[in-house]
Amino acid sequence: MIDQATRAGFSGQDVPPEDVFNQCVRCGLCLPTCPTYVETLVETSGPRGRIALIRAVAEGQLDLTSPGFMHQMSECLDCRACEAVCPSGVRYGELLEPARTQIVRATAPARTPAARFGRAVLIGTLFSQLSVMRLAASFVRFYQRSGLQAFARKSGILRALRLEDLEAIAPRMSPRFFVAADQRFPARGTRKASAFFHAGCIMHVAFAEWNEASVRVLTRAGVEVVVPRDQGCCGAITIHAGEMERGRELAKRNIAAFERSGADVYVINAAGCGSALKEYGQLFHDVPAWHERALAFSAKVRDITEYLDEIGIDPNLGPVNAVVTYQDPCHLAHAQRITAPPRRLLAQIPGLEIREMEESSLCCGSAGIYNVTQPEMAGRLGRRKVEHVLDVAPDILATANPGCALQIANGLRASGRAVEVLHVVQLLDRAYSAGTGTFKQLI
Ligand code: SF4
Ligand code: SF4
């Protein structure tokens, strides 16, 4: 049963701030940038409409748990494209996440046992205990590499268990995991700085190659890289799922680990995680004991493309003779406003031809667990993105976020066209291998 007292209006902690939604002057300039509005042309599926809905709930004119409101808070990708273009400076993300948290709290008592179990496993266990995530990832890796996957796909068992879609979008696990274990990788040449490297949660089991390439490129740029074991998940998926309090617990772990490390900066190679890490200050805005520490932490967070662009890379790059197109991850382009650094890094690779695709910063439909919560819209946006990629006929799609890489790689596979999907640092790493060969031995 949904608690009647929580139906009208928001209550308790994590309330969408009135001064933020009152800033919206309803000009509509954000509408053409909103993926769900562009796809549907429905007012409530756009930022202006969603802000009006949030205000209506705050003013008690609309039930928090009305199906229309819950649908819109779920259909929004949290891509923040609206925020980046808003002339009034509406910080949309500060509205959406508390609104989702309020829904999660109000609907918790009505959740089925299966939904409760799924949430407890995903949010309460996998993302908060990385040893459990590694154990689960080891099973998935065995399933994917032992022939079991091929058998399950052919046999129809996945369809019978209604697991076909979920199984298809699961990332392929890395051959070896990148586990944070107090590693210290020395800088090559003159040491410019020391960086705390965030190994991630899904990143460390499914994108370990990205992490390894990141360490190689950073050390080659003169950065000492440390990977403290007491770090953990950034909390992004937990927060986007409306579990703000659990997200804060995860954030505290990273803040404390960084403070202990003594590193100069906190470097991350996943745009969605970087965006969450840079917003820890906001996450703790009404938690006085942590607010200052969170602000100081966030000021030191750098996306790896931003950081490499800032400090300069080793220029001894060999040629990569290929055509590349770059996909702007929403949480890099809109939430962090980083678009030029990855392109400047790619432009330094000899032999690489860069072709810009249309709508490179329109969300690809990945957005955390959006594929699971909104499969229809995720599919529409994924197909739209793949068409734009194929229009420029690249050999390589470069990006800077694992969710985008997965979503676009799945779409490209379905199209039957061979396009490699890589992080920007993997391309730099490849260029170094082409130039000097042996450095890969280091890790
Ligand atoms: S651009 Fe900003 S002010 Fe204009 S409708 Fe969108 S959110 Fe409101
Ligand atoms: S965050 Fe993205 S999907 Fe949500 S309203 Fe803004 S532009 Fe639209």
Tab-separated table of C-alpha atoms and ligand atoms in Angstrom:
chain	number	residue	atom	x	y	z
A	1	MET	CA	0.000	0.000	0.000
A	2	ILE	CA	1.198	3.504	-0.801
A	3	ASP	CA	1.179	5.788	2.213
A	4	GLN	CA	-1.633	8.337	1.664
A	5	ALA	CA	0.214	10.991	3.677
A	6	THR	CA	3.042	11.074	1.132
A	7	ARG	CA	0.853	11.295	-1.958
A	8	ALA	CA	0.366	15.050	-2.280
A	9	GLY	CA	3.456	17.204	-2.117
A	10	PHE	CA	7.034	16.332	-1.235
A	11	SER	CA	8.135	15.685	2.319
A	12	GLY	CA	11.161	15.110	4.547
A	13	GLN	CA	14.742	15.278	3.259
A	14	ASP	CA	15.637	15.509	-0.465
A	15	VAL	CA	12.882	17.806	-1.668
A	16	PRO	CA	13.209	19.437	-5.139
A	17	PRO	CA	14.263	23.020	-4.281
A	18	GLU	CA	11.582	25.637	-4.956
A	19	ASP	CA	14.080	28.302	-5.989
A	20	VAL	CA	15.300	26.000	-8.794
A	21	PHE	CA	11.937	25.129	-10.346
A	22	ASN	CA	10.726	28.714	-9.953
A	23	GLN	CA	13.647	29.814	-12.122
A	24	CYS	CA	12.047	28.229	-15.199
A	25	VAL	CA	10.512	31.005	-17.337
A	26	ARG	CA	8.888	28.467	-19.691
A	27	CYS	CA	10.755	29.803	-22.740
A	28	GLY	CA	11.043	26.343	-24.318
A	29	LEU	CA	14.623	26.803	-25.528
A	30	CYS	CA	15.495	23.471	-23.959
A	31	LEU	CA	12.916	21.487	-25.938
A	32	PRO	CA	14.965	20.758	-29.102
A	33	THR	CA	17.825	19.399	-26.972
A	34	CYS	CA	15.677	16.938	-25.011
A	35	PRO	CA	15.878	13.416	-26.478
A	36	THR	CA	12.486	12.298	-25.177
A	37	TYR	CA	10.791	15.473	-26.423
A	38	VAL	CA	12.482	15.202	-29.815
A	39	GLU	CA	11.231	11.615	-30.113
A	40	THR	CA	7.658	12.199	-28.873
A	41	LEU	CA	6.899	15.927	-29.339
A	42	VAL	CA	4.816	15.664	-26.158
A	43	GLU	CA	5.093	18.645	-23.770
A	44	THR	CA	5.212	16.564	-20.612
A	45	SER	CA	8.008	14.460	-22.126
A	46	GLY	CA	10.205	17.560	-22.252
A	47	PRO	CA	12.046	19.530	-19.549
A	48	ARG	CA	9.541	22.394	-19.376
A	49	GLY	CA	6.661	19.989	-18.903
A	50	ARG	CA	8.533	17.917	-16.323
A	51	ILE	CA	9.468	21.013	-14.331
A	52	ALA	CA	5.783	22.056	-14.363
A	53	LEU	CA	4.849	18.587	-13.077
A	54	ILE	CA	7.412	18.819	-10.262
A	55	ARG	CA	6.065	22.241	-9.310
A	56	ALA	CA	2.492	20.884	-9.374
A	57	VAL	CA	3.452	18.111	-6.945
A	58	ALA	CA	5.294	20.581	-4.701
A	59	GLU	CA	2.179	22.766	-4.626
A	60	GLY	CA	-0.059	19.809	-3.808
A	61	GLN	CA	-1.978	19.942	-7.131
A	62	LEU	CA	-0.722	16.567	-8.318
A	63	ASP	CA	-0.156	13.298	-6.501
A	64	LEU	CA	3.460	12.264	-6.100
A	65	THR	CA	2.460	8.724	-7.020
A	66	SER	CA	0.158	9.557	-9.950
A	67	PRO	CA	1.053	7.308	-12.902
A	68	GLY	CA	1.732	10.278	-15.205
A	69	PHE	CA	4.189	11.872	-12.790
A	70	MET	CA	5.981	8.636	-12.027
A	71	HIS	CA	6.225	7.849	-15.741
A	72	GLN	CA	7.769	11.216	-16.561
A	73	MET	CA	10.311	11.025	-13.762
A	74	SER	CA	11.288	7.596	-15.066
A	75	GLU	CA	11.214	8.479	-18.785
A	76	CYS	CA	13.589	11.404	-18.278
A	77	LEU	CA	17.121	10.210	-19.076
A	78	ASP	CA	18.754	12.640	-16.630
A	79	CYS	CA	20.982	13.520	-19.583
A	80	ARG	CA	21.065	17.193	-18.527
A	81	ALA	CA	20.995	18.498	-22.109
A	82	CYS	CA	18.249	20.904	-21.007
A	83	GLU	CA	20.430	22.258	-18.215
A	84	ALA	CA	23.321	23.054	-20.550
A	85	VAL	CA	21.222	25.328	-22.798
A	86	CYS	CA	18.871	26.925	-20.267
A	87	PRO	CA	19.248	30.735	-20.327
A	88	SER	CA	17.754	30.990	-16.827
A	89	GLY	CA	20.297	28.587	-15.383
A	90	VAL	CA	17.737	26.019	-14.162
A	91	ARG	CA	19.776	23.255	-12.533
A	92	TYR	CA	17.449	20.503	-13.668
A	93	GLY	CA	19.455	17.664	-12.096
A	94	GLU	CA	18.780	19.176	-8.664
A	95	LEU	CA	15.065	18.689	-9.304
A	96	LEU	CA	14.965	15.258	-10.880
A	97	GLU	CA	16.998	13.245	-8.414
A	98	PRO	CA	15.102	14.399	-5.290
A	99	ALA	CA	11.804	13.869	-7.142
A	100	ARG	CA	12.820	10.289	-7.880
A	101	THR	CA	13.918	9.773	-4.296
A	102	GLN	CA	10.529	10.976	-3.088
A	103	ILE	CA	8.776	8.492	-5.395
A	104	VAL	CA	11.037	5.652	-4.274
A	105	ARG	CA	10.201	6.355	-0.617
A	106	ALA	CA	6.470	6.734	-1.221
A	107	THR	CA	6.157	3.560	-3.288
A	108	ALA	CA	8.467	1.372	-1.196
A	109	PRO	CA	5.641	-0.246	0.833
A	110	ALA	CA	3.792	-1.246	-2.385
A	111	ARG	CA	6.802	-2.980	-3.950
A	112	THR	CA	6.411	-6.678	-4.757
A	113	PRO	CA	8.759	-9.121	-2.987
A	114	ALA	CA	10.533	-9.741	-6.324
A	115	ALA	CA	11.079	-6.005	-6.891
A	116	ARG	CA	12.319	-5.612	-3.317
A	117	PHE	CA	14.719	-8.479	-3.771
A	118	GLY	CA	15.996	-7.106	-7.111
A	119	ARG	CA	16.597	-3.678	-5.603
A	120	ALA	CA	18.279	-5.104	-2.535
A	121	VAL	CA	20.637	-7.188	-4.672
A	122	LEU	CA	21.427	-4.472	-7.207
A	123	ILE	CA	21.546	-1.338	-5.080
A	124	GLY	CA	22.101	-2.734	-1.599
A	125	THR	CA	24.710	-5.372	-2.396
A	126	LEU	CA	26.383	-5.281	-5.814
A	127	PHE	CA	27.211	-1.581	-5.896
A	128	SER	CA	28.105	-1.279	-2.251
A	129	GLN	CA	30.235	-4.431	-1.917
A	130	LEU	CA	32.601	-4.749	-4.827
A	131	SER	CA	33.840	-8.178	-3.725
A	132	VAL	CA	30.274	-9.437	-4.283
A	133	MET	CA	30.207	-7.688	-7.653
A	134	ARG	CA	33.434	-9.486	-8.601
A	135	LEU	CA	31.980	-12.812	-7.574
A	136	ALA	CA	28.865	-12.204	-9.689
A	137	ALA	CA	31.031	-10.955	-12.569
A	138	SER	CA	33.140	-14.126	-12.400
A	139	PHE	CA	30.002	-16.244	-12.910
A	140	VAL	CA	28.905	-14.041	-15.797
A	141	ARG	CA	32.380	-14.266	-17.340
A	142	PHE	CA	32.273	-18.057	-17.113
A	143	TYR	CA	28.799	-18.059	-18.676
A	144	GLN	CA	29.940	-15.776	-21.511
A	145	ARG	CA	33.184	-17.560	-22.309
A	146	SER	CA	32.454	-21.241	-21.662
A	147	GLY	CA	29.909	-21.825	-24.430
A	148	LEU	CA	26.992	-21.683	-21.985
A	149	GLN	CA	25.872	-18.349	-23.427
A	150	ALA	CA	25.707	-19.672	-26.966
A	151	PHE	CA	23.768	-22.697	-25.732
A	152	ALA	CA	21.323	-20.578	-23.687
A	153	ARG	CA	20.713	-18.233	-26.612
A	154	LYS	CA	20.012	-21.092	-29.024
A	155	SER	CA	17.885	-23.154	-26.663
A	156	GLY	CA	15.206	-20.485	-26.088
A	157	ILE	CA	15.564	-20.757	-22.319
A	158	LEU	CA	16.319	-17.033	-22.016
A	159	ARG	CA	13.054	-16.183	-23.768
A	160	ALA	CA	11.140	-18.578	-21.542
A	161	LEU	CA	12.630	-16.939	-18.437
A	162	ARG	CA	12.047	-13.452	-19.883
A	163	LEU	CA	15.742	-12.737	-19.589
A	164	GLU	CA	16.482	-12.327	-23.308
A	165	ASP	CA	16.625	-8.497	-23.375
A	166	LEU	CA	18.527	-8.195	-20.123
A	167	GLU	CA	21.062	-10.792	-21.182
A	168	ALA	CA	21.589	-9.099	-24.543
A	169	ILE	CA	22.546	-5.749	-23.013
A	170	ALA	CA	24.818	-7.127	-20.265
A	171	PRO	CA	28.461	-6.091	-20.781
A	172	ARG	CA	31.053	-8.700	-21.677
A	173	MET	CA	33.250	-9.226	-18.653
A	174	SER	CA	36.963	-8.443	-18.959
A	175	PRO	CA	39.428	-11.358	-19.108
A	176	ARG	CA	41.088	-9.990	-15.934
A	177	PHE	CA	39.548	-7.550	-13.492
A	178	PHE	CA	41.183	-4.276	-12.507
A	179	VAL	CA	40.970	-4.452	-8.724
A	180	ALA	CA	41.924	-1.451	-6.598
A	181	ALA	CA	44.647	-2.886	-4.334
A	182	ASP	CA	46.870	0.040	-3.320
A	183	GLN	CA	48.813	-0.076	-6.583
A	184	ARG	CA	51.264	2.745	-7.239
A	185	PHE	CA	52.365	3.264	-10.853
A	186	PRO	CA	55.362	5.611	-11.190
A	187	ALA	CA	55.320	8.528	-13.604
A	188	ARG	CA	57.476	8.240	-16.682
A	189	GLY	CA	60.028	11.011	-17.019
A	190	THR	CA	59.528	14.177	-14.988
A	191	ARG	CA	56.773	13.721	-12.413
A	192	LYS	CA	54.093	16.388	-12.864
A	193	ALA	CA	51.523	15.281	-10.264
A	194	SER	CA	49.999	12.306	-8.480
A	195	ALA	CA	46.523	11.123	-9.369
A	196	PHE	CA	44.078	8.975	-7.397
A	197	PHE	CA	42.605	6.667	-10.024
A	198	HIS	CA	38.965	5.643	-9.609
A	199	ALA	CA	38.694	1.991	-10.669
A	200	GLY	CA	34.878	1.981	-10.608
A	201	CYS	CA	32.334	-0.755	-9.981
A	202	ILE	CA	31.177	-2.099	-13.368
A	203	MET	CA	34.292	-0.517	-14.864
A	204	HIS	CA	36.661	-2.701	-12.882
A	205	VAL	CA	35.048	-5.951	-14.009
A	206	ALA	CA	33.711	-5.169	-17.493
A	207	PHE	CA	35.943	-2.330	-18.696
A	208	ALA	CA	39.238	-3.271	-17.109
A	209	GLU	CA	40.954	-2.634	-20.462
A	210	TRP	CA	39.872	1.002	-20.269
A	211	ASN	CA	41.386	1.274	-16.807
A	212	GLU	CA	44.645	-0.322	-17.871
A	213	ALA	CA	44.929	1.974	-20.898
A	214	SER	CA	44.155	4.959	-18.650
A	215	VAL	CA	46.985	4.103	-16.267
A	216	ARG	CA	49.430	3.684	-19.138
A	217	VAL	CA	48.488	6.979	-20.784
A	218	LEU	CA	48.529	8.887	-17.487
A	219	THR	CA	51.942	7.593	-16.387
A	220	ARG	CA	53.258	8.339	-19.845
A	221	ALA	CA	52.006	11.916	-19.392
A	222	GLY	CA	54.205	12.222	-16.280
A	223	VAL	CA	51.554	11.393	-13.686
A	224	GLU	CA	52.117	9.033	-10.761
A	225	VAL	CA	48.946	6.938	-10.451
A	226	VAL	CA	47.702	5.499	-7.161
A	227	VAL	CA	44.758	3.111	-6.882
A	228	PRO	CA	43.787	2.921	-3.173
A	229	ARG	CA	41.850	-0.173	-2.117
A	230	ASP	CA	39.469	1.725	0.172
A	231	GLN	CA	37.622	3.430	-2.713
A	232	GLY	CA	34.289	2.178	-4.083
A	233	CYS	CA	31.385	2.807	-6.429
A	234	CYS	CA	30.711	6.524	-7.077
A	235	GLY	CA	27.013	6.090	-6.274
A	236	ALA	CA	25.688	7.406	-9.621
A	237	ILE	CA	23.362	4.487	-10.397
A	238	THR	CA	22.202	4.348	-6.780
A	239	ILE	CA	21.400	8.077	-6.787
A	240	HIS	CA	19.698	7.952	-10.213
A	241	ALA	CA	17.564	5.097	-8.877
A	242	GLY	CA	16.341	7.471	-6.159
A	243	GLU	CA	18.329	5.926	-3.288
A	244	MET	CA	19.972	9.160	-2.172
A	245	GLU	CA	20.891	8.026	1.348
A	246	ARG	CA	22.706	4.925	0.113
A	247	GLY	CA	24.411	7.128	-2.483
A	248	ARG	CA	25.733	9.343	0.316
A	249	GLU	CA	27.224	6.329	2.097
A	250	LEU	CA	29.108	5.385	-1.075
A	251	ALA	CA	30.254	8.974	-1.554
A	252	LYS	CA	31.650	9.196	1.985
A	253	ARG	CA	33.900	6.215	1.302
A	254	ASN	CA	35.477	7.885	-1.739
A	255	ILE	CA	35.903	11.257	-0.041
A	256	ALA	CA	37.683	9.664	2.924
A	257	ALA	CA	39.862	7.465	0.659
A	258	PHE	CA	40.952	10.477	-1.381
A	259	GLU	CA	41.750	12.520	1.726
A	260	ARG	CA	43.915	9.677	3.066
A	261	SER	CA	45.733	9.199	-0.254
A	262	GLY	CA	47.339	12.646	-0.369
A	263	ALA	CA	47.002	12.646	-4.192
A	264	ASP	CA	46.727	15.941	-6.087
A	265	VAL	CA	43.707	15.039	-8.213
A	266	TYR	CA	40.999	12.367	-8.450
A	267	VAL	CA	40.876	11.015	-12.012
A	268	ILE	CA	38.016	9.070	-13.538
A	269	ASN	CA	37.480	7.663	-17.042
A	270	ALA	CA	33.686	7.196	-16.978
A	271	ALA	CA	31.667	10.342	-17.667
A	272	GLY	CA	28.609	9.337	-15.649
A	273	CYS	CA	30.721	8.556	-12.587
A	274	GLY	CA	32.759	11.731	-13.015
A	275	SER	CA	29.608	13.800	-13.073
A	276	ALA	CA	28.376	12.188	-9.847
A	277	LEU	CA	31.773	12.686	-8.160
A	278	LYS	CA	31.812	16.355	-9.154
A	279	GLU	CA	28.385	16.788	-7.576
A	280	TYR	CA	29.160	15.370	-4.135
A	281	GLY	CA	29.027	18.961	-2.832
A	282	GLN	CA	25.386	19.192	-3.881
A	283	LEU	CA	24.676	15.672	-2.583
A	284	PHE	CA	25.726	16.796	0.911
A	285	HIS	CA	24.338	20.343	0.743
A	286	ASP	CA	22.140	19.733	3.797
A	287	VAL	CA	24.588	17.496	5.679
A	288	PRO	CA	26.813	20.052	7.481
A	289	ALA	CA	29.334	17.491	8.780
A	290	TRP	CA	30.230	16.493	5.216
A	291	HIS	CA	29.410	19.485	3.031
A	292	GLU	CA	32.816	21.228	3.128
A	293	ARG	CA	34.713	17.969	2.679
A	294	ALA	CA	32.508	17.026	-0.265
A	295	LEU	CA	33.020	20.413	-1.930
A	296	ALA	CA	36.805	20.163	-1.493
A	297	PHE	CA	36.743	16.636	-2.915
A	298	SER	CA	34.631	17.548	-5.943
A	299	ALA	CA	36.938	20.444	-6.799
A	300	LYS	CA	39.744	17.903	-7.327
A	301	VAL	CA	37.824	15.516	-9.598
A	302	ARG	CA	38.847	15.452	-13.266
A	303	ASP	CA	37.583	13.436	-16.188
A	304	ILE	CA	40.618	11.773	-17.744
A	305	THR	CA	40.203	13.606	-21.082
A	306	GLU	CA	39.914	16.933	-19.253
A	307	TYR	CA	43.003	16.159	-17.170
A	308	LEU	CA	45.192	14.944	-20.032
A	309	ASP	CA	44.218	17.978	-22.075
A	310	GLU	CA	45.113	20.200	-19.116
A	311	ILE	CA	48.546	18.712	-18.335
A	312	GLY	CA	49.530	17.689	-21.872
A	313	ILE	CA	50.234	14.190	-23.145
A	314	ASP	CA	53.467	12.550	-24.254
A	315	PRO	CA	53.687	13.655	-27.910
A	316	ASN	CA	55.446	10.482	-29.125
A	317	LEU	CA	52.358	9.012	-30.752
A	318	GLY	CA	52.551	6.566	-33.628
A	319	PRO	CA	50.003	6.518	-36.446
A	320	VAL	CA	46.494	5.053	-36.223
A	321	ASN	CA	45.261	4.999	-39.800
A	322	ALA	CA	41.500	4.993	-39.361
A	323	VAL	CA	38.357	7.121	-39.518
A	324	VAL	CA	36.924	7.954	-36.102
A	325	THR	CA	33.762	9.674	-34.963
A	326	TYR	CA	33.331	10.915	-31.417
A	327	GLN	CA	30.132	10.445	-29.385
A	328	ASP	CA	29.678	13.047	-26.629
A	329	PRO	CA	28.500	11.274	-23.460
A	330	CYS	CA	25.689	13.341	-21.895
A	331	HIS	CA	27.377	13.450	-18.525
A	332	LEU	CA	30.570	14.753	-20.076
A	333	ALA	CA	29.093	17.213	-22.595
A	334	HIS	CA	26.085	18.508	-20.632
A	335	ALA	CA	26.711	17.811	-16.952
A	336	GLN	CA	30.464	18.576	-17.023
A	337	ARG	CA	30.471	20.780	-20.179
A	338	ILE	CA	33.502	18.952	-21.589
A	339	THR	CA	33.407	18.658	-25.384
A	340	ALA	CA	36.654	20.093	-26.754
A	341	PRO	CA	39.294	18.147	-24.698
A	342	PRO	CA	38.488	14.661	-26.067
A	343	ARG	CA	38.479	16.043	-29.612
A	344	ARG	CA	41.788	17.858	-29.031
A	345	LEU	CA	43.339	14.603	-27.778
A	346	LEU	CA	42.102	12.654	-30.795
A	347	ALA	CA	43.355	15.372	-33.140
A	348	GLN	CA	46.918	14.749	-31.909
A	349	ILE	CA	46.975	11.156	-33.177
A	350	PRO	CA	48.724	10.958	-36.552
A	351	GLY	CA	46.781	9.236	-39.316
A	352	LEU	CA	43.429	9.521	-37.539
A	353	GLU	CA	40.680	11.191	-39.557
A	354	ILE	CA	37.925	12.671	-37.366
A	355	ARG	CA	34.431	12.892	-38.835
A	356	GLU	CA	31.691	14.587	-36.822
A	357	MET	CA	28.337	12.829	-36.771
A	358	GLU	CA	24.989	14.594	-36.488
A	359	GLU	CA	23.521	14.996	-32.992
A	360	SER	CA	26.721	13.698	-31.387
A	361	SER	CA	25.590	15.008	-27.982
A	362	LEU	CA	21.992	13.717	-28.121
A	363	CYS	CA	21.615	10.884	-25.615
A	364	CYS	CA	22.073	7.388	-27.075
A	365	GLY	CA	19.456	5.982	-24.663
A	366	SER	CA	21.846	4.238	-22.318
A	367	ALA	CA	21.547	6.393	-19.171
A	368	GLY	CA	22.407	3.963	-16.373
A	369	ILE	CA	19.639	1.377	-16.034
A	370	TYR	CA	17.373	3.151	-18.547
A	371	ASN	CA	17.588	0.165	-20.905
A	372	VAL	CA	15.868	-1.852	-18.209
A	373	THR	CA	13.375	0.750	-16.954
A	374	GLN	CA	12.442	2.288	-20.333
A	375	PRO	CA	13.382	-0.275	-22.996
A	376	GLU	CA	11.136	1.182	-25.708
A	377	MET	CA	12.557	4.721	-25.559
A	378	ALA	CA	16.087	3.367	-25.046
A	379	GLY	CA	15.695	1.353	-28.271
A	380	ARG	CA	14.414	4.349	-30.250
A	381	LEU	CA	17.274	6.565	-29.134
A	382	GLY	CA	19.810	3.795	-29.688
A	383	ARG	CA	18.665	3.280	-33.294
A	384	ARG	CA	18.721	7.030	-33.919
A	385	LYS	CA	22.313	7.229	-32.685
A	386	VAL	CA	23.492	4.239	-34.714
A	387	GLU	CA	22.053	5.774	-37.905
A	388	HIS	CA	24.081	8.932	-37.303
A	389	VAL	CA	27.219	6.923	-36.609
A	390	LEU	CA	26.838	4.870	-39.777
A	391	ASP	CA	26.169	7.989	-41.859
A	392	VAL	CA	29.809	9.041	-41.434
A	393	ALA	CA	31.135	5.516	-42.115
A	394	PRO	CA	33.776	5.343	-39.375
A	395	ASP	CA	36.139	2.486	-38.546
A	396	ILE	CA	36.042	3.504	-34.875
A	397	LEU	CA	33.488	5.096	-32.572
A	398	ALA	CA	35.262	6.891	-29.725
A	399	THR	CA	33.520	7.819	-26.514
A	400	ALA	CA	34.231	8.346	-22.831
A	401	ASN	CA	31.508	6.521	-20.950
A	402	PRO	CA	30.853	2.777	-20.580
A	403	GLY	CA	27.066	3.035	-20.904
A	404	CYS	CA	27.330	4.818	-24.269
A	405	ALA	CA	29.925	2.299	-25.451
A	406	LEU	CA	27.668	-0.635	-24.583
A	407	GLN	CA	24.510	0.839	-26.041
A	408	ILE	CA	26.123	1.911	-29.311
A	409	ALA	CA	28.152	-1.293	-29.680
A	410	ASN	CA	24.948	-3.339	-29.295
A	411	GLY	CA	23.207	-1.193	-31.905
A	412	LEU	CA	26.131	-1.442	-34.321
A	413	ARG	CA	26.234	-5.220	-33.875
A	414	ALA	CA	22.541	-5.419	-34.699
A	415	SER	CA	23.131	-3.335	-37.837
A	416	GLY	CA	25.735	-5.838	-39.025
A	417	ARG	CA	28.333	-3.128	-39.661
A	418	ALA	CA	31.843	-3.527	-38.254
A	419	VAL	CA	32.712	-0.450	-36.205
A	420	GLU	CA	35.077	-0.734	-33.253
A	421	VAL	CA	34.011	1.069	-30.061
A	422	LEU	CA	36.816	2.499	-27.913
A	423	HIS	CA	37.459	5.020	-25.157
A	424	VAL	CA	39.527	8.036	-26.222
A	425	VAL	CA	42.401	6.859	-23.986
A	426	GLN	CA	42.410	3.455	-25.698
A	427	LEU	CA	43.064	5.233	-28.973
A	428	LEU	CA	45.921	7.187	-27.407
A	429	ASP	CA	47.248	3.939	-25.947
A	430	ARG	CA	47.063	2.315	-29.373
A	431	ALA	CA	48.940	5.242	-30.868
A	432	TYR	CA	51.695	4.829	-28.262
A	433	SER	CA	51.931	1.123	-29.046
A	434	ALA	CA	52.261	1.993	-32.713
A	435	GLY	CA	54.959	4.542	-31.859
A	436	THR	CA	57.184	2.816	-29.318
A	437	GLY	CA	55.833	-0.664	-28.770
A	438	THR	CA	56.974	-1.988	-25.426
A	439	PHE	CA	55.273	0.215	-22.830
A	440	LYS	CA	52.269	-2.110	-22.486
A	441	GLN	CA	54.394	-4.418	-20.343
A	442	LEU	CA	54.072	-2.102	-17.334
A	443	ILE	CA	50.639	-3.296	-16.226
B	1	SF4	S1	15.220	26.597	-21.205
B	1	SF4	FE1	15.194	26.766	-18.960
B	1	SF4	S2	13.767	28.417	-18.511
B	1	SF4	FE2	13.396	27.807	-20.644
B	1	SF4	S3	11.733	26.249	-20.489
B	1	SF4	FE3	13.676	25.141	-20.461
B	1	SF4	S4	14.152	24.893	-18.264
B	1	SF4	FE4	12.587	26.521	-18.419
B	2	SF4	S1	17.500	15.611	-18.470
B	2	SF4	FE1	17.487	15.061	-20.672
B	2	SF4	S2	15.681	13.746	-20.923
B	2	SF4	FE2	15.438	14.788	-18.947
B	2	SF4	S3	14.229	16.621	-19.409
B	2	SF4	FE3	16.396	17.246	-19.541
B	2	SF4	S4	16.957	16.989	-21.701
B	2	SF4	FE4	15.032	15.853	-21.360
